[in-house]
PDB file of C-alpha atoms in Angstrom:
ATOM      1  CA  UNK A   1      -0.205   0.177  -0.113  1.00 39.00           C
ATOM      2  CA  UNK A   2       1.349   3.271  -0.815  1.00 39.00           C
ATOM      3  CA  UNK A   3       2.130   6.049   1.761  1.00 37.00           C
ATOM      4  CA  UNK A   4       2.592   9.009   1.022  1.00 32.00           C
ATOM      5  CA  UNK A   5       4.753  10.890   3.480  1.00 27.00           C
ATOM      6  CA  UNK A   6       2.792  14.744   4.137  1.00 30.00           C
ATOM      7  CA  UNK A   7      -1.080  13.480   3.794  1.00 32.00           C
ATOM      8  CA  UNK A   8      -1.553  14.357   7.125  1.00 32.00           C
ATOM      9  CA  UNK A   9      -4.975  11.949   8.790  1.00 35.00           C
ATOM     10  CA  UNK A  10      -6.850  13.306  11.273  1.00 35.00           C
ATOM     11  CA  UNK A  11      -9.502  11.326  12.724  1.00 34.00           C
ATOM     12  CA  UNK A  12     -10.768  12.918  15.926  1.00 37.00           C
ATOM     13  CA  UNK A  13     -14.320  12.020  17.244  1.00 38.00           C
ATOM     14  CA  UNK A  14     -16.878  15.043  17.013  1.00 37.00           C
ATOM     15  CA  UNK A  15     -19.166  13.903  18.656  1.00 35.00           C
ATOM     16  CA  UNK A  16     -19.523  13.419  22.851  1.00 36.00           C
ATOM     17  CA  UNK A  17     -19.529   9.849  23.772  1.00 36.00           C
ATOM     18  CA  UNK A  18     -21.321   8.517  26.259  1.00 38.00           C
ATOM     19  CA  UNK A  19     -19.910   6.629  29.043  1.00 37.00           C
ATOM     20  CA  UNK A  20     -20.281   2.558  28.445  1.00 41.00           C
ATOM     21  CA  UNK A  21     -23.058   1.327  31.039  1.00 41.00           C
ATOM     22  CA  UNK A  22     -21.057  -2.597  30.810  1.00 42.00           C
ATOM     23  CA  UNK A  23     -23.526  -3.364  33.417  1.00 44.00           C
ATOM     24  CA  UNK A  24     -26.791  -2.041  31.646  1.00 47.00           C
ATOM     25  CA  UNK A  25     -30.079  -4.181  32.471  1.00 57.00           C
ATOM     26  CA  UNK A  26     -30.418  -5.366  28.796  1.00 63.00           C
ATOM     27  CA  UNK A  27     -29.667  -4.275  25.075  1.00 68.00           C
ATOM     28  CA  UNK A  28     -29.826  -1.083  24.620  1.00 83.00           C
ATOM     29  CA  UNK A  29     -32.831  -0.479  21.399  1.00 81.00           C
ATOM     30  CA  UNK A  30     -31.514  -1.185  17.904  1.00 81.00           C
ATOM     31  CA  UNK A  31     -28.528  -3.258  18.524  1.00 94.00           C
ATOM     32  CA  UNK A  32     -28.335  -7.243  17.548  1.00 95.00           C
ATOM     33  CA  UNK A  33     -26.282  -9.065  20.121  1.00 95.00           C
ATOM     34  CA  UNK A  34     -22.752  -9.149  19.341  1.00 94.00           C
ATOM     35  CA  UNK A  35     -22.850 -13.164  18.859  1.00 92.00           C
ATOM     36  CA  UNK A  36     -26.080 -12.962  16.427  1.00 95.00           C
ATOM     37  CA  UNK A  37     -23.536 -10.754  14.382  1.00 95.00           C
ATOM     38  CA  UNK A  38     -20.512 -12.227  14.384  1.00 92.00           C
ATOM     39  CA  UNK A  39     -22.478 -15.604  13.035  1.00 93.00           C
ATOM     40  CA  UNK A  40     -24.028 -13.723  10.492  1.00 93.00           C
ATOM     41  CA  UNK A  41     -20.794 -12.064   9.375  1.00 90.00           C
ATOM     42  CA  UNK A  42     -21.365  -8.607   9.973  1.00 95.00           C
ATOM     43  CA  UNK A  43     -19.493  -6.042  11.773  1.00 97.00           C
ATOM     44  CA  UNK A  44     -20.354  -5.000  15.114  1.00 97.00           C
ATOM     45  CA  UNK A  45     -20.552  -1.306  13.306  1.00 97.00           C
ATOM     46  CA  UNK A  46     -22.173   0.745  10.417  1.00 97.00           C
ATOM     47  CA  UNK A  47     -19.525   3.367   8.531  1.00 96.00           C
ATOM     48  CA  UNK A  48     -21.953   6.020   7.013  1.00 95.00           C
ATOM     49  CA  UNK A  49     -20.405   7.024   3.294  1.00 94.00           C
ATOM     50  CA  UNK A  50     -17.417  10.433   3.364  1.00 95.00           C
ATOM     51  CA  UNK A  51     -18.909  13.466   3.089  1.00 94.00           C
ATOM     52  CA  UNK A  52     -16.737  16.015   1.987  1.00 93.00           C
ATOM     53  CA  UNK A  53     -16.676  19.564   3.696  1.00 91.00           C
ATOM     54  CA  UNK A  54     -15.316  22.370   3.384  1.00 85.00           C
ATOM     55  CA  UNK A  55     -11.254  23.187   5.718  1.00 85.00           C
ATOM     56  CA  UNK A  56      -8.991  25.956   4.328  1.00 85.00           C
ATOM     57  CA  UNK A  57      -5.871  23.427   5.177  1.00 87.00           C
ATOM     58  CA  UNK A  58      -6.976  20.332   2.928  1.00 90.00           C
ATOM     59  CA  UNK A  59      -9.569  17.991   1.881  1.00 92.00           C
ATOM     60  CA  UNK A  60     -11.262  16.811   5.147  1.00 94.00           C
ATOM     61  CA  UNK A  61     -14.310  14.291   4.765  1.00 96.00           C
ATOM     62  CA  UNK A  62     -16.253  13.372   8.117  1.00 96.00           C
ATOM     63  CA  UNK A  63     -17.560  10.183   8.512  1.00 97.00           C
ATOM     64  CA  UNK A  64     -20.489   8.597  11.067  1.00 97.00           C
ATOM     65  CA  UNK A  65     -19.720   5.078  13.029  1.00 97.00           C
ATOM     66  CA  UNK A  66     -22.410   3.765  15.034  1.00 97.00           C
ATOM     67  CA  UNK A  67     -21.636   0.730  17.349  1.00 97.00           C
ATOM     68  CA  UNK A  68     -24.673  -1.847  16.213  1.00 97.00           C
ATOM     69  CA  UNK A  69     -23.957  -4.510  18.620  1.00 97.00           C
ATOM     70  CA  UNK A  70     -24.632  -4.530  22.226  1.00 95.00           C
ATOM     71  CA  UNK A  71     -20.915  -4.543  22.963  1.00 94.00           C
ATOM     72  CA  UNK A  72     -18.759  -1.199  23.527  1.00 95.00           C
ATOM     73  CA  UNK A  73     -16.364  -1.140  20.825  1.00 97.00           C
ATOM     74  CA  UNK A  74     -12.503  -0.021  21.299  1.00 95.00           C
ATOM     75  CA  UNK A  75     -11.378  -0.004  18.356  1.00 96.00           C
ATOM     76  CA  UNK A  76     -12.110   0.358  14.160  1.00 97.00           C
ATOM     77  CA  UNK A  77      -9.185  -0.209  11.223  1.00 96.00           C
ATOM     78  CA  UNK A  78     -10.286   0.188   8.420  1.00 97.00           C
ATOM     79  CA  UNK A  79      -8.531   1.507   5.110  1.00 97.00           C
ATOM     80  CA  UNK A  80      -9.693   5.260   2.810  1.00 97.00           C
ATOM     81  CA  UNK A  81      -9.510   5.179  -0.664  1.00 96.00           C
ATOM     82  CA  UNK A  82      -9.807   9.163  -2.243  1.00 96.00           C
ATOM     83  CA  UNK A  83     -11.344   9.394  -5.933  1.00 95.00           C
ATOM     84  CA  UNK A  84     -11.669  12.072  -8.397  1.00 95.00           C
ATOM     85  CA  UNK A  85     -14.021  13.825  -9.976  1.00 95.00           C
ATOM     86  CA  UNK A  86     -14.313  11.324 -12.780  1.00 96.00           C
ATOM     87  CA  UNK A  87     -14.696   7.981 -10.143  1.00 94.00           C
ATOM     88  CA  UNK A  88     -11.288   7.222 -10.489  1.00 95.00           C
ATOM     89  CA  UNK A  89      -8.962   6.564  -7.851  1.00 94.00           C
ATOM     90  CA  UNK A  90      -6.623   8.364  -6.302  1.00 95.00           C
ATOM     91  CA  UNK A  91      -3.026   5.851  -5.715  1.00 93.00           C
ATOM     92  CA  UNK A  92      -1.642   8.552  -3.761  1.00 93.00           C
ATOM     93  CA  UNK A  93      -4.586   8.349  -1.013  1.00 93.00           C
ATOM     94  CA  UNK A  94      -4.891   5.615  -0.580  1.00 94.00           C
ATOM     95  CA  UNK A  95      -3.861   5.127   3.845  1.00 94.00           C
ATOM     96  CA  UNK A  96      -5.043   3.220   7.049  1.00 95.00           C
ATOM     97  CA  UNK A  97      -7.431   5.663   9.153  1.00 94.00           C
ATOM     98  CA  UNK A  98      -9.203   4.377  12.009  1.00 92.00           C
ATOM     99  CA  UNK A  99     -10.901   4.610  16.129  1.00 93.00           C
ATOM    100  CA  UNK A 100      -9.800   3.984  19.199  1.00 90.00           C
ATOM    101  CA  UNK A 101     -10.447   5.942  22.494  1.00 83.00           C
ATOM    102  CA  UNK A 102      -9.898   5.248  25.941  1.00 82.00           C
ATOM    103  CA  UNK A 103     -13.948   5.826  25.711  1.00 88.00           C
ATOM    104  CA  UNK A 104     -14.636   2.988  23.807  1.00 94.00           C
ATOM    105  CA  UNK A 105     -18.350   3.810  21.408  1.00 96.00           C
ATOM    106  CA  UNK A 106     -20.972   2.241  23.635  1.00 96.00           C
ATOM    107  CA  UNK A 107     -23.540   0.322  22.224  1.00 97.00           C
ATOM    108  CA  UNK A 108     -26.095   2.061  19.925  1.00 97.00           C
ATOM    109  CA  UNK A 109     -23.660   5.443  19.874  1.00 97.00           C
ATOM    110  CA  UNK A 110     -23.192   6.890  16.905  1.00 96.00           C
ATOM    111  CA  UNK A 111     -19.526   9.593  16.614  1.00 95.00           C
ATOM    112  CA  UNK A 112     -18.110  11.158  13.466  1.00 95.00           C
ATOM    113  CA  UNK A 113     -14.968  10.879  12.483  1.00 94.00           C
ATOM    114  CA  UNK A 114     -13.331  13.501  10.147  1.00 93.00           C
ATOM    115  CA  UNK A 115     -10.744  11.981   7.743  1.00 94.00           C
ATOM    116  CA  UNK A 116      -8.168  14.383   5.919  1.00 93.00           C
ATOM    117  CA  UNK A 117      -6.400  14.358   2.566  1.00 93.00           C
ATOM    118  CA  UNK A 118      -3.442  16.703   1.174  1.00 92.00           C
ATOM    119  CA  UNK A 119      -4.678  15.535  -2.817  1.00 94.00           C
ATOM    120  CA  UNK A 120      -7.075  18.712  -3.736  1.00 93.00           C
ATOM    121  CA  UNK A 121      -8.318  16.310  -6.515  1.00 95.00           C
ATOM    122  CA  UNK A 122     -10.041  14.504  -4.111  1.00 95.00           C
ATOM    123  CA  UNK A 123     -13.884  14.088  -3.758  1.00 94.00           C
ATOM    124  CA  UNK A 124     -15.610  11.472  -2.830  1.00 95.00           C
ATOM    125  CA  UNK A 125     -14.043   8.594  -0.991  1.00 95.00           C
ATOM    126  CA  UNK A 126     -14.578   5.487   0.916  1.00 96.00           C
ATOM    127  CA  UNK A 127     -14.022   3.648   3.554  1.00 97.00           C
ATOM    128  CA  UNK A 128     -13.320  -0.424   3.915  1.00 97.00           C
ATOM    129  CA  UNK A 129     -13.609  -1.580   7.436  1.00 97.00           C
ATOM    130  CA  UNK A 130     -10.953  -4.140   7.968  1.00 97.00           C
ATOM    131  CA  UNK A 131     -11.492  -5.029  12.041  1.00 97.00           C
ATOM    132  CA  UNK A 132     -13.280  -3.878  14.751  1.00 97.00           C
ATOM    133  CA  UNK A 133     -11.958  -5.108  19.106  1.00 96.00           C
ATOM    134  CA  UNK A 134     -14.789  -4.780  20.698  1.00 95.00           C
ATOM    135  CA  UNK A 135     -15.391  -5.856  24.413  1.00 92.00           C
ATOM    136  CA  UNK A 136     -18.321  -8.850  25.357  1.00 88.00           C
ATOM    137  CA  UNK A 137     -18.411  -9.839  28.930  1.00 81.00           C
ATOM    138  CA  UNK A 138     -16.408 -12.621  30.087  1.00 80.00           C
ATOM    139  CA  UNK A 139     -19.038 -15.878  30.927  1.00 75.00           C
ATOM    140  CA  UNK A 140     -16.780 -17.927  33.168  1.00 76.00           C
ATOM    141  CA  UNK A 141     -15.746 -14.265  35.739  1.00 75.00           C
ATOM    142  CA  UNK A 142     -17.801 -11.203  35.210  1.00 71.00           C
ATOM    143  CA  UNK A 143     -16.453 -10.120  37.987  1.00 76.00           C
ATOM    144  CA  UNK A 144     -13.406  -9.725  36.151  1.00 76.00           C
ATOM    145  CA  UNK A 145     -14.845  -7.308  33.821  1.00 78.00           C
ATOM    146  CA  UNK A 146     -14.841  -7.697  30.122  1.00 82.00           C
ATOM    147  CA  UNK A 147     -12.439  -9.414  27.201  1.00 87.00           C
ATOM    148  CA  UNK A 148     -11.179  -7.579  24.392  1.00 91.00           C
ATOM    149  CA  UNK A 149     -12.145  -9.704  20.691  1.00 93.00           C
ATOM    150  CA  UNK A 150     -11.111  -8.507  17.544  1.00 95.00           C
ATOM    151  CA  UNK A 151     -14.138  -9.135  14.357  1.00 96.00           C
ATOM    152  CA  UNK A 152     -12.062  -9.296  10.791  1.00 96.00           C
ATOM    153  CA  UNK A 153     -14.050  -8.772   7.672  1.00 96.00           C
ATOM    154  CA  UNK A 154     -13.492 -11.419   5.166  1.00 94.00           C
ATOM    155  CA  UNK A 155     -13.813  -9.598   2.410  1.00 94.00           C
ATOM    156  CA  UNK A 156     -12.117  -6.797   3.063  1.00 96.00           C
ATOM    157  CA  UNK A 157      -8.997  -7.477   0.605  1.00 96.00           C
ATOM    158  CA  UNK A 158     -11.174  -7.978  -1.937  1.00 95.00           C
ATOM    159  CA  UNK A 159     -13.229  -4.993  -1.559  1.00 95.00           C
ATOM    160  CA  UNK A 160     -10.062  -3.126  -1.148  1.00 94.00           C
ATOM    161  CA  UNK A 161      -8.511  -4.392  -4.491  1.00 94.00           C
ATOM    162  CA  UNK A 162     -11.703  -3.687  -6.300  1.00 94.00           C
ATOM    163  CA  UNK A 163     -11.420  -0.120  -5.069  1.00 92.00           C
ATOM    164  CA  UNK A 164      -7.953   0.101  -5.937  1.00 89.00           C
ATOM    165  CA  UNK A 165      -9.081  -1.246  -9.752  1.00 87.00           C
ATOM    166  CA  UNK A 166     -11.576   1.837 -10.053  1.00 83.00           C
TER     167      UNK A 166
END
């Protein structure tokens, strides 16, 4: 994967994150039990489309991330690809991007990330989710807290290859 020195990736949580209530009494409305998502091959988060905003520094894109599982999500990794006005991938803009914070994304919560690129020709972009870490209640010893588990996108490599070919 090409990485260009000088490409600035800024990822920040813009939405306020509510503290994760790991001792809640039942699942949050609008979420799906993590085991059901994993069995169906679905990720614990949904990512929205990248939309370009106005920035005096360089092209800045915003993307929403929603935790659709019943467990906190502490990290997401993926790749962002930016496209020119003709929909052609800009090879110098393909970069890894993600989210990690001391405060995981609570079940049902939504955050917004900002991703910047130094290529002024970028008018649109696509985020490909590679993997996510979620916190699962320890089934043996609940008093010891949660276990970090990893979801890995089985279609990531094929999707990345297809988007690079655009």
